[in-house]
C-alpha positions as a Python dict, from the first residue, in 0.01 Angstrom:
ca = {
    (1, 'M'): (0, 0, 0),
    (2, 'T'): (-244, -269, -112),
    (3, 'E'): (-616, -213, -148),
    (4, 'A'): (-684, -441, 148),
    (5, 'F'): (-437, -250, 366),
    (6, 'A'): (-598, 81, 264),
    (7, 'H'): (-947, -47, 355),
    (8, 'A'): (-829, -193, 686),
    (9, 'R'): (-654, 131, 769),
    (10, 'A'): (-974, 321, 690),
    (11, 'I'): (-1160, 98, 941),
    (12, 'V'): (-904, 176, 1209),
    (13, 'T'): (-919, 544, 1123),
    (14, 'K'): (-1298, 556, 1159),
    (15, 'L'): (-1285, 374, 1492),
    (16, 'V'): (-1010, 601, 1628),
    (17, 'R'): (-1185, 920, 1510),
    (18, 'T'): (-1496, 799, 1689),
    (19, 'G'): (-1299, 768, 2013),
    (20, 'Y'): (-1202, 399, 2017),
    (21, 'I'): (-869, 222, 2022),
    (22, 'A'): (-811, 3, 1716),
    (23, 'Y'): (-512, -191, 1584),
    (24, 'F'): (-430, -463, 1331),
    (25, 'A'): (-404, -792, 1515),
    (26, 'G'): (-296, -1156, 1493),
    (27, 'G'): (-162, -1319, 1178),
    (28, 'W'): (-109, -1001, 972),
    (29, 'V'): (117, -857, 1243),
    (30, 'R'): (305, -1185, 1277),
    (31, 'D'): (357, -1196, 899),
    (32, 'Y'): (461, -830, 892),
    (33, 'V'): (719, -885, 1167),
    (34, 'M'): (857, -1193, 983),
    (35, 'G'): (875, -1007, 650),
    (36, 'H'): (594, -1200, 475),
    (37, 'P'): (336, -983, 294),
    (38, 'S'): (-25, -1062, 376),
    (39, 'E'): (-367, -923, 297),
    (40, 'D'): (-548, -1118, 574),
    (41, 'I'): (-593, -828, 815),
    (42, 'D'): (-786, -864, 1140),
    (43, 'I'): (-861, -566, 1358),
    (44, 'A'): (-897, -553, 1738),
    (45, 'T'): (-1076, -265, 1915),
    (46, 'N'): (-1240, -159, 2238),
    (47, 'A'): (-1564, -88, 2050),
    (48, 'S'): (-1846, -337, 2117),
    (49, 'P'): (-2000, -543, 1836),
    (50, 'A'): (-2308, -314, 1849),
    (51, 'E'): (-2090, -4, 1818),
    (52, 'I'): (-1898, -158, 1526),
    (53, 'M'): (-2223, -243, 1349),
    (54, 'D'): (-2350, 110, 1404),
    (55, 'L'): (-2038, 262, 1250),
    (56, 'F'): (-2012, 50, 936),
    (57, 'P'): (-2297, 0, 685),
    (58, 'H'): (-2196, -349, 568),
    (59, 'T'): (-2135, -591, 851),
    (60, 'I'): (-2189, -957, 932),
    (61, 'L'): (-2228, -1054, 1295),
    (62, 'V'): (-2010, -1365, 1338),
    (63, 'G'): (-1998, -1424, 1706),
    (64, 'L'): (-2170, -1189, 1946),
    (65, 'A'): (-2063, -1409, 2238),
    (66, 'F'): (-1700, -1357, 2141),
    (67, 'G'): (-1726, -997, 2014),
    (68, 'V'): (-1660, -1061, 1644),
    (69, 'V'): (-1804, -868, 1350),
    (70, 'I'): (-1699, -881, 985),
    (71, 'V'): (-1684, -543, 818),
    (72, 'V'): (-1719, -562, 440),
    (73, 'I'): (-1569, -289, 218),
    (74, 'E'): (-1569, -325, -160),
    (75, 'G'): (-1574, -705, -142),
    (76, 'H'): (-1296, -724, 118),
    (77, 'Q'): (-1391, -878, 455),
    (78, 'F'): (-1221, -773, 778),
    (79, 'E'): (-1277, -948, 1107),
    (80, 'V'): (-1315, -680, 1376),
    (81, 'A'): (-1305, -815, 1726),
    (82, 'T'): (-1355, -648, 2061),
    (83, 'F'): (-1054, -667, 2296),
    (84, 'R'): (-1142, -942, 2540),
    (85, 'K'): (-1020, -1165, 2818),
    (86, 'D'): (-1138, -1518, 2862),
    (87, 'V'): (-1341, -1613, 3168),
    (88, 'G'): (-1309, -1974, 3284),
    (89, 'Y'): (-1234, -2265, 3058),
    (90, 'L'): (-1462, -2562, 2977),
    (91, 'D'): (-1189, -2796, 2856),
    (92, 'G'): (-862, -2613, 2906),
    (93, 'R'): (-893, -2452, 2561),
    (94, 'H'): (-1240, -2308, 2513),
    (95, 'P'): (-1353, -2027, 2742),
    (96, 'S'): (-1696, -2043, 2906),
    (97, 'G'): (-1731, -1670, 2848),
    (98, 'I'): (-1555, -1344, 2776),
    (99, 'E'): (-1534, -990, 2916),
    (100, 'M'): (-1434, -675, 2735),
    (101, 'S'): (-1078, -583, 2820),
    (102, 'T'): (-772, -378, 2731),
    (103, 'P'): (-524, -446, 2449),
    (104, 'Q'): (-278, -570, 2707),
    (105, 'E'): (-521, -822, 2854),
    (106, 'D'): (-627, -931, 2505),
    (107, 'A'): (-266, -996, 2407),
    (108, 'L'): (-214, -1221, 2714),
    (109, 'R'): (-501, -1457, 2613),
    (110, 'R'): (-373, -1525, 2262),
    (111, 'D'): (-239, -1870, 2165),
    (112, 'F'): (118, -1770, 2085),
    (113, 'T'): (317, -1472, 2205),
    (114, 'I'): (393, -1368, 1847),
    (115, 'N'): (13, -1343, 1794),
    (116, 'G'): (-13, -1116, 2099),
    (117, 'M'): (119, -817, 1910),
    (118, 'F'): (-80, -532, 1757),
    (119, 'Y'): (10, -293, 1480),
    (120, 'D'): (-115, 70, 1480),
    (121, 'P'): (-141, 160, 1106),
    (122, 'L'): (-195, 526, 1188),
    (123, 'E'): (117, 570, 1405),
    (124, 'E'): (301, 287, 1224),
    (125, 'V'): (395, 132, 1558),
    (126, 'I'): (394, -229, 1681),
    (127, 'H'): (254, -277, 2032),
    (128, 'D'): (425, -584, 2176),
    (129, 'F'): (270, -636, 2516),
    (130, 'V'): (408, -992, 2544),
    (131, 'Q'): (754, -948, 2387),
    (132, 'G'): (645, -1198, 2126),
    (133, 'G'): (805, -1050, 1821),
    (134, 'E'): (1149, -931, 1909),
    (135, 'R'): (1305, -1274, 1878),
    (136, 'H'): (1105, -1353, 1559),
    (137, 'S'): (1162, -1029, 1371),
    (138, 'S'): (1328, -1052, 1034),
    (139, 'R'): (1277, -679, 986),
    (140, 'G'): (1586, -596, 1192),
    (141, 'D'): (1462, -250, 1292),
    (142, 'T'): (1256, -261, 1611),
    (143, 'N'): (1264, 116, 1666),
    (144, 'N'): (894, 143, 1595),
    (145, 'W'): (807, -112, 1869),
    (146, 'R'): (647, -34, 2203),
    (147, 'S'): (659, -293, 2473),
    (148, 'A'): (465, -300, 2798),
}
């Protein structure tokens, strides 16, 4: 386990122990599924930006409008984003707003189905709400996958 993974797992642990849902998201999960090691770990949660900032002493508010906070631990930066669904689009790509949502709804708004997966580092389970990884997996073993 790398130092970055340990710190990211600690963020998820703290969020979960406080009563929130939290998973690794996006590119790290994609890379994990494809068998490529990565330390670029993003986290998605149902905690609001204010709740994230209250829980962690070193944070940087990146985008309140899009629910994104960076949590800094020992020099490592982790983007922690609130599960969201997009509301309306200005140009077919950029939403005019967001609403807090569930992991399932958040997965549906992501740009590629393989990026719509989440990894639970506490249970060591991949949540694949959009069936985005099964055809891309180089890991072979999909027994630790949960699909919607």
